[in-house]
Tab-separated table of C-alpha atoms in Angstrom:
chain	number	residue	atom	x	y	z
S	1	MET	CA	19.311	-24.489	26.491
S	2	LYS	CA	20.872	-21.072	25.935
S	3	ILE	CA	22.254	-22.204	22.562
S	4	ILE	CA	18.841	-23.498	21.505
S	5	SER	CA	17.100	-20.264	22.499
S	6	LYS	CA	19.785	-18.166	20.715
S	7	LYS	CA	19.216	-20.127	17.516
S	8	ASP	CA	15.462	-19.792	17.913
S	9	ASN	CA	15.911	-16.041	18.337
S	10	SER	CA	18.067	-15.821	15.223
S	11	PHE	CA	15.428	-17.777	13.286
S	12	LEU	CA	12.765	-15.314	14.435
S	13	VAL	CA	14.891	-12.358	13.386
S	14	LEU	CA	15.440	-13.899	9.941
S	15	LEU	CA	11.740	-14.622	9.634
S	16	PHE	CA	10.946	-11.031	10.600
S	17	ILE	CA	13.247	-9.690	7.884
S	18	LEU	CA	11.782	-12.121	5.354
S	19	SER	CA	8.251	-11.035	6.277
S	20	LEU	CA	9.301	-7.395	5.909
S	21	ILE	CA	10.686	-7.980	2.432
S	22	LEU	CA	7.742	-10.103	1.319
S	23	SER	CA	5.265	-7.488	2.613
S	24	HIS	CA	6.637	-5.043	0.060
S	25	LEU	CA	6.366	-7.456	-2.867
S	26	ASN	CA	3.136	-7.533	-4.810
S	27	ILE	CA	3.160	-11.269	-5.444
S	28	PHE	CA	-0.545	-11.954	-5.091
S	29	SER	CA	-2.738	-9.520	-6.950
S	30	LEU	CA	-6.087	-10.880	-8.054
S	31	MET	CA	-9.073	-9.147	-9.644
S	32	GLU	CA	-7.232	-5.799	-9.723
S	33	ARG	CA	-7.119	-5.818	-5.916
S	34	SER	CA	-4.053	-6.567	-3.907
S	35	THR	CA	-4.579	-9.747	-1.903
S	36	ASN	CA	-1.125	-10.008	-0.413
S	37	PRO	CA	-1.060	-12.282	2.622
S	38	GLU	CA	-0.518	-10.739	6.023
S	39	TYR	CA	2.987	-12.062	6.568
S	40	PHE	CA	3.296	-10.558	10.010
S	41	ILE	CA	0.028	-12.092	11.156
S	42	ALA	CA	1.412	-15.472	10.094
S	43	PHE	CA	4.674	-14.609	11.851
S	44	GLY	CA	2.779	-13.655	15.016
S	45	ALA	CA	0.680	-16.829	14.895
S	46	LEU	CA	3.833	-18.928	14.550
S	47	MET	CA	5.504	-17.101	17.421
S	48	ILE	CA	2.510	-17.480	19.708
S	49	SER	CA	1.675	-21.090	18.919
S	50	SER	CA	5.144	-22.615	18.767
S	51	LYS	CA	6.362	-20.886	21.926
S	52	LEU	CA	9.728	-20.178	20.323
S	53	ILE	CA	10.302	-17.388	22.767
S	54	HIS	CA	8.380	-16.334	25.809
S	55	THR	CA	5.637	-14.244	24.194
S	56	GLY	CA	4.475	-11.733	26.766
S	57	LEU	CA	1.984	-8.914	26.284
S	58	ILE	CA	4.582	-6.154	26.323
S	59	LYS	CA	6.950	-7.931	23.914
S	60	LEU	CA	4.141	-8.496	21.465
S	61	PHE	CA	2.943	-4.915	21.845
S	62	ILE	CA	6.407	-3.513	21.097
S	63	LEU	CA	6.795	-5.910	18.175
S	64	GLY	CA	3.428	-4.751	16.856
S	65	LEU	CA	4.503	-1.105	17.082
S	66	ILE	CA	7.722	-1.860	15.182
S	67	ILE	CA	5.697	-3.594	12.466
S	68	ASP	CA	3.349	-0.597	12.316
S	69	VAL	CA	6.298	1.748	11.760
S	70	PHE	CA	7.558	-0.386	8.883
S	71	ILE	CA	4.381	-1.358	7.082
S	72	GLY	CA	1.355	-0.391	9.146
S	73	ILE	CA	-1.178	2.098	7.895
S	74	ILE	CA	-1.767	3.482	11.382
S	75	LEU	CA	0.197	3.207	14.609
S	76	GLY	CA	-1.277	0.576	16.882
S	77	GLN	CA	-2.878	-1.502	14.115
S	78	TYR	CA	-0.627	-4.532	14.302
S	79	ALA	CA	-0.014	-4.077	18.046
S	80	PHE	CA	-3.753	-4.333	18.675
S	81	SER	CA	-4.149	-7.339	16.364
S	82	LEU	CA	-1.230	-9.259	17.876
S	83	LEU	CA	-2.469	-8.626	21.439
S	84	ILE	CA	-5.932	-9.923	20.561
S	85	MET	CA	-4.382	-12.958	18.851
S	86	LEU	CA	-2.305	-13.760	21.946
S	87	VAL	CA	-5.242	-13.451	24.329
S	88	PHE	CA	-7.451	-15.557	22.078
S	89	HIS	CA	-4.720	-18.184	21.909
S	90	LYS	CA	-4.433	-18.282	25.704
S	91	ILE	CA	-8.216	-18.461	26.206
S	92	TYR	CA	-8.500	-21.293	23.687
S	93	ASN	CA	-5.650	-23.190	25.337
S	94	HIS	CA	-7.231	-22.751	28.723
S	95	TYR	CA	-10.563	-24.307	27.759
S	96	PHE	CA	-9.396	-26.883	25.200
S	97	SER	CA	-6.274	-28.974	25.635
S	98	VAL	CA	-4.475	-28.679	22.329
S	99	ILE	CA	-2.424	-31.826	21.906
S	100	SER	CA	-2.779	-33.172	18.385
S	101	GLU	CA	-1.319	-31.498	15.321
S	102	GLU	CA	-4.777	-31.208	13.757
S	103	HIS	CA	-6.098	-29.375	16.784
S	104	LYS	CA	-3.048	-27.045	16.686
S	105	SER	CA	-3.849	-26.276	13.050
S	106	VAL	CA	-7.446	-25.445	14.001
S	107	LEU	CA	-6.171	-23.112	16.717
S	108	GLN	CA	-3.779	-21.433	14.281
S	109	PHE	CA	-6.660	-21.146	11.778
S	110	PHE	CA	-8.771	-19.199	14.256
S	111	THR	CA	-5.821	-17.149	15.543
S	112	ILE	CA	-5.001	-15.949	12.039
S	113	LEU	CA	-8.666	-15.291	11.287
S	114	ILE	CA	-8.971	-13.150	14.400
S	115	GLY	CA	-5.770	-11.277	13.500
S	116	ILE	CA	-6.965	-10.465	9.989
S	117	ILE	CA	-10.404	-9.410	11.207
S	118	CYS	CA	-8.782	-7.051	13.743
S	119	LEU	CA	-6.602	-5.526	11.019
S	120	GLU	CA	-9.577	-4.998	8.722
S	121	LEU	CA	-11.699	-3.505	11.504
S	122	VAL	CA	-8.939	-1.005	12.319
S	123	GLY	CA	-8.725	-0.144	8.615
S	124	VAL	CA	-12.481	0.357	8.373
S	125	SER	CA	-12.828	2.438	11.523
S	126	ASN	CA	-9.741	4.636	11.132
S	127	LEU	CA	-9.282	4.968	7.406
S	128	GLY	CA	-12.773	4.671	6.020
S	129	LYS	CA	-11.868	1.532	4.037
S	130	SER	CA	-14.740	-0.573	2.819
S	131	LEU	CA	-15.085	-4.194	3.897
S	132	ASN	CA	-14.644	-6.501	0.932
S	133	PHE	CA	-15.377	-10.004	2.162
S	134	ILE	CA	-13.957	-11.782	-0.866
S	135	ASN	CA	-10.726	-9.852	-0.365
S	136	ILE	CA	-10.631	-10.818	3.310
S	137	ILE	CA	-11.211	-14.490	2.522
S	138	LEU	CA	-8.461	-14.508	-0.103
S	139	ILE	CA	-6.031	-12.738	2.235
S	140	PHE	CA	-6.889	-15.235	4.970
S	141	ILE	CA	-6.266	-18.235	2.698
S	142	PHE	CA	-2.918	-16.869	1.531
S	143	THR	CA	-1.917	-15.984	5.104
S	144	PHE	CA	-2.748	-19.490	6.295
S	145	LEU	CA	-0.621	-20.938	3.471
S	146	THR	CA	2.150	-18.531	4.445
S	147	LEU	CA	2.024	-19.909	7.985
S	148	TYR	CA	2.631	-23.412	6.629
S	149	PHE	CA	5.508	-22.050	4.585
S	150	PHE	CA	7.005	-20.454	7.696
S	151	GLN	CA	6.600	-23.704	9.623
S	152	PHE	CA	8.398	-25.496	6.813
S	153	LEU	CA	11.211	-22.937	6.983
S	154	ARG	CA	11.441	-23.519	10.707
S	155	LYS	CA	11.809	-27.255	10.198
S	156	VAL	CA	14.512	-26.680	7.606
S	157	PHE	CA	16.315	-24.257	9.916
S	158	THR	CA	16.112	-26.687	12.843
S	159	TYR	CA	17.383	-29.522	10.639
S	160	LEU	CA	20.290	-27.450	9.341
S	161	ASN	CA	21.318	-26.361	12.804
S	162	PHE	CA	20.748	-29.490	14.765
S	163	GLY	CA	21.087	-32.185	12.137
F	1	MET	CA	-0.642	-28.244	55.470
F	2	VAL	CA	-2.932	-26.344	53.107
F	3	THR	CA	-2.126	-22.696	52.669
F	4	ARG	CA	-4.294	-20.050	51.078
F	5	LYS	CA	-2.979	-18.499	47.867
F	6	SER	CA	-2.901	-14.754	47.607
F	7	THR	CA	-5.349	-13.408	45.050
F	8	LYS	CA	-3.708	-9.987	44.848
F	9	ASN	CA	-2.032	-10.624	41.502
F	10	LEU	CA	-4.940	-10.822	39.074
F	11	LYS	CA	-4.101	-13.169	36.235
F	12	LEU	CA	-6.132	-14.337	33.310
F	13	PHE	CA	-5.109	-17.925	33.707
F	14	VAL	CA	-3.242	-19.944	36.255
F	15	ASP	CA	-0.685	-21.462	33.925
F	16	THR	CA	0.328	-18.269	32.132
F	17	ASN	CA	1.648	-14.910	33.120
F	18	LEU	CA	-0.947	-12.804	31.259
F	19	SER	CA	-2.399	-10.133	33.500
F	20	ILE	CA	-5.776	-8.483	32.954
F	21	PRO	CA	-4.768	-4.921	33.953
F	22	MET	CA	-1.749	-4.994	31.651
F	23	PHE	CA	-3.867	-6.298	28.769
F	24	VAL	CA	-6.519	-3.610	29.296
F	25	VAL	CA	-3.884	-0.878	29.608
F	26	LEU	CA	-2.159	-1.971	26.403
F	27	ILE	CA	-5.423	-2.169	24.446
F	28	ILE	CA	-6.402	1.322	25.627
F	29	PHE	CA	-2.922	2.534	24.693
F	30	CYS	CA	-3.378	1.047	21.214
F	31	PHE	CA	-6.634	2.946	20.737
F	32	ILE	CA	-5.033	6.167	21.970
F	33	LEU	CA	-2.137	5.695	19.548
F	34	MET	CA	-4.554	5.079	16.670
F	35	GLY	CA	-6.457	8.230	17.539
F	36	ILE	CA	-3.317	10.354	17.786
F	37	ASP	CA	-1.891	8.902	14.565
F	38	SER	CA	-5.047	9.486	12.544
F	39	ARG	CA	-5.103	13.097	13.746
F	40	TYR	CA	-1.405	14.011	13.575
F	41	SER	CA	-0.062	11.472	10.997
F	42	LEU	CA	2.586	10.188	13.401
F	43	THR	CA	3.444	7.144	11.254
F	44	LYS	CA	4.476	9.354	8.338
F	45	LYS	CA	6.754	11.446	10.551
F	46	ILE	CA	8.314	8.388	12.223
F	47	ARG	CA	8.934	6.736	8.832
F	48	LYS	CA	10.671	9.889	7.587
F	49	ASP	CA	12.907	9.970	10.648
F	50	PHE	CA	13.701	6.257	10.462
F	51	ILE	CA	14.250	6.084	6.698
F	52	ILE	CA	17.669	4.609	7.428
F	53	PHE	CA	15.942	1.359	8.443
F	54	THR	CA	13.385	1.198	5.639
F	55	ALA	CA	15.685	2.209	2.763
F	56	PRO	CA	17.696	-1.074	2.858
F	57	VAL	CA	14.434	-3.035	2.535
F	58	TYR	CA	13.577	-1.144	-0.648
F	59	SER	CA	17.098	-1.720	-1.998
F	60	ILE	CA	16.853	-5.465	-1.372
F	61	VAL	CA	13.389	-5.660	-2.943
F	62	ASN	CA	14.468	-3.687	-6.035
F	63	PHE	CA	17.798	-5.437	-6.492
F	64	PRO	CA	16.586	-8.445	-8.560
F	65	SER	CA	14.617	-6.306	-11.015
F	66	LYS	CA	17.501	-3.848	-11.387
F	67	LEU	CA	19.929	-6.705	-12.021
F	68	TYR	CA	17.536	-8.249	-14.531
F	69	ASN	CA	17.072	-4.980	-16.430
F	70	LYS	CA	20.817	-4.330	-16.518
F	71	ASN	CA	21.593	-7.807	-17.844
F	72	LEU	CA	18.720	-7.695	-20.318
F	73	ASN	CA	20.521	-4.908	-22.149
F	74	ILE	CA	23.606	-7.054	-22.483
F	75	PHE	CA	21.749	-10.008	-23.971
F	76	ALA	CA	19.314	-8.137	-26.253
F	77	PHE	CA	19.515	-9.337	-29.818
F	78	LYS	CA	20.714	-7.002	-32.543
F	79	GLU	CA	17.544	-7.423	-34.668
F	80	ILE	CA	15.286	-6.563	-31.749
F	81	LEU	CA	17.336	-3.450	-31.073
F	82	ILE	CA	17.170	-2.375	-34.724
F	83	GLU	CA	13.387	-2.886	-34.803
F	84	GLU	CA	12.969	-0.918	-31.590
F	85	ASN	CA	15.137	1.850	-33.008
F	86	ILE	CA	12.978	2.135	-36.135
F	87	ARG	CA	9.782	2.128	-34.070
F	88	LEU	CA	11.102	4.850	-31.757
F	89	LYS	CA	12.215	6.981	-34.711
F	90	LYS	CA	8.706	6.790	-36.196
F	91	LYS	CA	7.205	7.727	-32.848
F	92	LEU	CA	9.596	10.654	-32.496
F	93	TYR	CA	8.724	11.883	-35.994
F	94	ALA	CA	4.983	11.763	-35.207
F	95	SER	CA	5.567	13.574	-31.897
F	96	GLU	CA	7.589	16.290	-33.612
F	97	LEU	CA	4.813	16.811	-36.145
F	98	ALA	CA	2.213	17.092	-33.397
F	99	ASN	CA	4.513	19.400	-31.460
F	100	GLN	CA	4.614	21.906	-34.302
F	101	THR	CA	0.855	22.455	-34.170
F	102	ILE	CA	0.896	22.535	-30.359
F	103	ILE	CA	3.456	25.356	-30.322
F	104	THR	CA	1.237	27.400	-32.650
F	105	LEU	CA	-1.852	26.681	-30.604
F	106	LYS	CA	-0.037	27.617	-27.429
F	107	SER	CA	1.074	30.994	-28.717
F	108	GLU	CA	-2.448	31.688	-30.092
F	109	ASN	CA	-3.854	30.804	-26.688
F	110	GLU	CA	-1.425	33.179	-24.975
F	111	THR	CA	-2.340	36.022	-27.323
F	112	LEU	CA	-6.053	35.499	-26.794
F	113	ARG	CA	-5.613	35.320	-23.016
F	114	ASN	CA	-3.689	38.583	-22.990
F	115	LYS	CA	-6.282	40.277	-25.205
F	116	LEU	CA	-9.151	39.106	-23.029
F	117	ASN	CA	-7.156	39.876	-19.878
F	118	LEU	CA	-7.862	36.401	-18.506
F	119	LYS	CA	-6.581	35.066	-15.168
F	120	LYS	CA	-2.831	34.554	-14.930
F	121	LYS	CA	-1.629	31.056	-15.643
F	122	TYR	CA	0.138	28.931	-13.107
F	123	LEU	CA	3.678	27.855	-13.864
F	124	PHE	CA	4.612	24.213	-13.504
F	125	VAL	CA	7.976	22.538	-13.282
F	126	ASN	CA	8.548	19.007	-14.632
F	127	ILE	CA	10.774	16.513	-12.858
F	128	ASP	CA	11.453	13.197	-14.579
F	129	SER	CA	11.533	10.121	-12.396
F	130	GLU	CA	11.217	6.343	-12.354
F	131	ILE	CA	8.920	4.002	-10.528
F	132	ILE	CA	10.808	1.670	-8.228
F	133	ARG	CA	9.085	-1.286	-6.619
F	134	PRO	CA	7.144	-2.071	-4.493
F	135	SER	CA	3.908	-0.913	-6.033
F	136	THR	CA	1.788	-1.933	-3.108
F	137	LYS	CA	2.328	-1.383	0.566
F	138	VAL	CA	0.235	-3.580	2.782
F	139	ASN	CA	-2.584	-3.872	0.233
F	140	GLN	CA	-2.585	-0.149	-0.497
F	141	ARG	CA	-1.735	0.953	-4.039
F	142	ILE	CA	1.169	3.259	-3.307
F	143	ILE	CA	3.871	3.703	-5.896
F	144	THR	CA	7.429	4.535	-4.861
F	145	ILE	CA	9.543	6.734	-7.122
F	146	ASN	CA	13.238	7.555	-7.036
F	147	LYS	CA	13.024	11.329	-6.546
F	148	GLY	CA	12.468	13.093	-3.222
F	149	ARG	CA	13.045	16.255	-1.249
F	150	ASN	CA	16.604	16.570	-2.508
F	151	ASP	CA	15.197	16.803	-6.059
F	152	TYR	CA	12.673	19.531	-5.069
F	153	VAL	CA	9.673	17.197	-5.124
F	154	LYS	CA	6.741	18.536	-3.108
F	155	GLU	CA	3.827	16.781	-1.427
F	156	GLY	CA	0.644	17.059	-3.424
F	157	SER	CA	2.390	17.303	-6.820
F	158	ALA	CA	0.756	15.558	-9.776
F	159	VAL	CA	2.432	12.557	-11.400
F	160	ILE	CA	1.900	11.780	-15.083
F	161	ASN	CA	3.403	9.749	-17.893
F	162	ASN	CA	3.075	9.915	-21.683
F	163	PHE	CA	-0.387	8.264	-21.528
F	164	GLY	CA	-1.928	10.403	-18.833
F	165	LEU	CA	-2.374	10.989	-15.121
F	166	ILE	CA	-0.931	8.430	-12.722
F	167	GLY	CA	-1.582	9.922	-9.308
F	168	GLN	CA	-0.431	12.398	-6.687
F	169	ILE	CA	2.615	12.613	-4.440
F	170	TYR	CA	1.504	11.528	-0.989
F	171	ASN	CA	4.733	11.308	1.002
F	172	VAL	CA	8.164	12.795	0.361
F	173	TYR	CA	11.431	11.453	1.761
F	174	ASP	CA	14.955	12.667	1.042
F	175	ASN	CA	15.602	10.532	-2.053
F	176	SER	CA	12.276	8.884	-2.768
F	177	SER	CA	8.572	9.656	-2.690
F	178	GLU	CA	5.328	7.764	-2.471
F	179	VAL	CA	2.560	8.322	-4.984
F	180	THR	CA	-1.102	7.538	-4.447
F	181	SER	CA	-2.444	5.857	-7.554
F	182	LEU	CA	-5.392	7.571	-9.244
F	183	ILE	CA	-7.543	4.493	-8.758
F	184	SER	CA	-6.858	4.463	-5.000
F	185	ASP	CA	-9.816	4.943	-2.656
F	186	GLN	CA	-8.186	8.107	-1.325
F	187	PHE	CA	-7.757	9.831	-4.695
F	188	GLY	CA	-9.879	12.555	-6.256
F	189	VAL	CA	-9.234	14.924	-9.178
F	190	PRO	CA	-11.243	17.789	-10.691
F	191	ALA	CA	-11.845	16.959	-14.333
F	192	MET	CA	-13.781	17.933	-17.422
F	193	LEU	CA	-14.563	16.419	-20.801
F	194	GLU	CA	-12.061	16.969	-23.586
F	195	THR	CA	-14.526	19.407	-25.116
F	196	GLY	CA	-14.086	21.657	-22.093
F	197	LEU	CA	-17.579	20.971	-20.735
F	198	GLN	CA	-19.040	19.042	-17.789
F	199	ASN	CA	-16.785	19.848	-14.864
F	200	SER	CA	-16.811	17.037	-12.312
F	201	ILE	CA	-14.681	15.430	-9.649
F	202	LEU	CA	-13.466	11.902	-10.365
F	203	TYR	CA	-12.875	9.547	-7.446
F	204	GLY	CA	-10.860	6.327	-7.301
F	205	ASP	CA	-12.698	3.204	-6.184
F	206	GLY	CA	-9.885	0.689	-6.122
F	207	LYS	CA	-10.429	-0.493	-9.725
F	208	ASN	CA	-11.253	2.537	-11.872
F	209	LEU	CA	-12.408	6.126	-11.533
F	210	ILE	CA	-16.028	6.997	-10.894
F	211	ILE	CA	-18.379	9.941	-10.777
F	212	PRO	CA	-20.787	8.553	-8.192
F	213	PHE	CA	-23.618	10.962	-8.959
F	214	SER	CA	-23.828	12.719	-12.287
F	215	SER	CA	-26.997	14.420	-13.402
F	216	VAL	CA	-29.032	12.458	-15.940
F	217	TYR	CA	-29.276	15.589	-18.095
F	218	ASN	CA	-25.493	15.904	-18.518
F	219	LYS	CA	-24.396	15.142	-22.058
F	220	ILE	CA	-21.857	12.462	-21.310
F	221	TYR	CA	-21.521	9.422	-23.560
F	222	ILE	CA	-19.557	6.199	-23.511
F	223	GLY	CA	-16.172	6.792	-25.088
F	224	ASP	CA	-15.888	10.417	-23.960
F	225	ILE	CA	-12.462	11.379	-22.688
F	226	TYR	CA	-11.886	13.135	-19.374
F	227	VAL	CA	-8.966	15.493	-18.812
F	228	THR	CA	-7.869	17.529	-15.791
F	229	SER	CA	-9.683	20.846	-15.510
F	230	GLY	CA	-6.845	22.676	-13.717
F	231	LEU	CA	-9.299	24.361	-11.329
F	232	ASP	CA	-7.450	23.183	-8.216
F	233	LYS	CA	-4.079	24.593	-9.402
F	234	ILE	CA	-2.466	21.228	-8.571
F	235	TYR	CA	-2.983	19.499	-11.905
F	236	PRO	CA	-2.269	21.482	-15.070
F	237	LYS	CA	-5.220	21.733	-17.384
F	238	GLY	CA	-5.602	19.163	-20.143
F	239	ILE	CA	-3.826	16.077	-18.781
F	240	LYS	CA	-5.612	12.958	-19.992
F	241	ILE	CA	-7.241	10.903	-17.273
F	242	GLY	CA	-9.451	8.253	-18.831
F	243	ARG	CA	-12.329	7.224	-21.050
F	244	VAL	CA	-15.970	6.748	-20.036
F	245	ALA	CA	-16.631	3.011	-19.981
F	246	SER	CA	-20.141	2.757	-18.583
F	247	ILE	CA	-23.048	4.882	-17.386
F	248	THR	CA	-25.260	3.065	-14.931
F	249	PRO	CA	-28.423	4.289	-13.217
F	250	THR	CA	-28.448	4.826	-9.470
F	251	SER	CA	-31.239	4.404	-6.928
F	252	ASP	CA	-32.038	8.093	-7.479
F	253	LYS	CA	-33.544	8.509	-10.956
F	254	GLN	CA	-32.065	11.990	-11.287
F	255	PHE	CA	-28.495	10.716	-11.187
F	256	VAL	CA	-26.303	8.159	-12.915
F	257	LYS	CA	-22.981	6.597	-11.974
F	258	ILE	CA	-20.192	7.004	-14.507
F	259	ILE	CA	-17.236	4.645	-14.606
F	260	ILE	CA	-14.048	5.887	-16.246
F	261	ILE	CA	-11.183	3.584	-17.160
F	262	PRO	CA	-7.854	5.391	-16.758
F	263	PHE	CA	-5.525	5.588	-19.743
F	264	THR	CA	-2.572	4.552	-17.710
F	265	ARG	CA	-1.844	2.290	-14.773
F	266	PRO	CA	1.350	2.408	-12.715
F	267	GLU	CA	2.314	-1.026	-14.041
F	268	THR	CA	2.315	0.134	-17.694
F	269	SER	CA	5.285	2.460	-17.469
F	270	ALA	CA	8.351	2.895	-15.282
F	271	GLN	CA	9.148	6.405	-16.556
F	272	ILE	CA	7.061	9.187	-15.095
F	273	THR	CA	7.069	12.975	-14.717
F	274	ILE	CA	6.279	14.912	-11.571
F	275	ILE	CA	4.559	18.244	-12.122
F	276	THR	CA	5.027	20.771	-9.351
F	277	PRO	CA	3.256	24.143	-9.400
F	278	THR	CA	5.721	26.975	-8.822
F	279	GLY	CA	3.327	29.912	-8.680
F	280	LEU	CA	1.715	32.496	-10.894
F	281	ARG	CA	3.335	33.629	-14.133
F	282	LYS	CA	3.955	37.379	-14.258
């Protein structure tokens, strides 16, 4: 059990570093606006939904602050978004039993949507950014695809480590 | 035997360990942090202190492009190099010709200024630099360059290239700096037409530059060129900014909205120059 959790932790660390590097690359830039996916929102959604480690409020809050220091526009932006995502995830799980893979995808869909909306709201209220709905939709689509990519990486990592 | 469960520990749900007070406290703490950061720019200060953690990320991100550029020089064909050499020589010749008239104009300008006892000119220092990736940071157009505090770069300095204005230094670290692009939402520059008339302030809107409200009676036409007016003492006078692309009416009939397309974008050139004001010339 300890070995499994150590390997899960190392996968999370690698994924964190990958998200950090990808966040600084301008891969997706459409219509003269940057529509880079929110890699850390996808990372947070994966962490919360797959229960790789015990995701408590304080852990997620500290993780959010670390992300804010690296790439956040304002301190507390990602911390706030991740906390809301976790609580939404718990509320959803409490009222709907999420068993099938399709239902898990729906839950991840809404978790990511909530995370991106929280980020945009913080940007609008603190930085005077304007809400561009097309931008938000594009970022959401790319973030959701990123989540699938991260899940694929997890499967590859698990296969390489455990055969 | 049935026993009563204590309800002292308030929890959101039975099967998890999420607690309501902790959640509320953390959310309030987030809002407090946001408020403090927006007032005192804490994130900037923390990033400067923890540059040792962020610098390796930049190195990793820039490594492939640096490797590619280095190897490109090795594999460049001889003919391409000869052609480029001829083209650069022609460009240099044209620049030298233009430079001769500029030197004369400059000295005439100085003489006239002295005769008319005009305001003293500000001195500017040029620092050459290069744009290193990334060019966006979390969906914000911020350009990173390879000169910083150790190279005497100051916050607020203008950044230009051979085509025109690029932006303004927003954040300075020891060996690198961040530049806000001129089309960023947070950018503004005092400008005037190339003819020296129509002083305005141009604002970035994410795509181009705009004058949101310009009087209908102003003589501004499509194709006119805007340059920096130098009134703020940050940007030297005469740096090209962009060309008027469209003039559209606003809801108020007395005003029109002018859209200016910049001459240069950060992606067009890696070589840039930082212009730092050093004070009044005696």
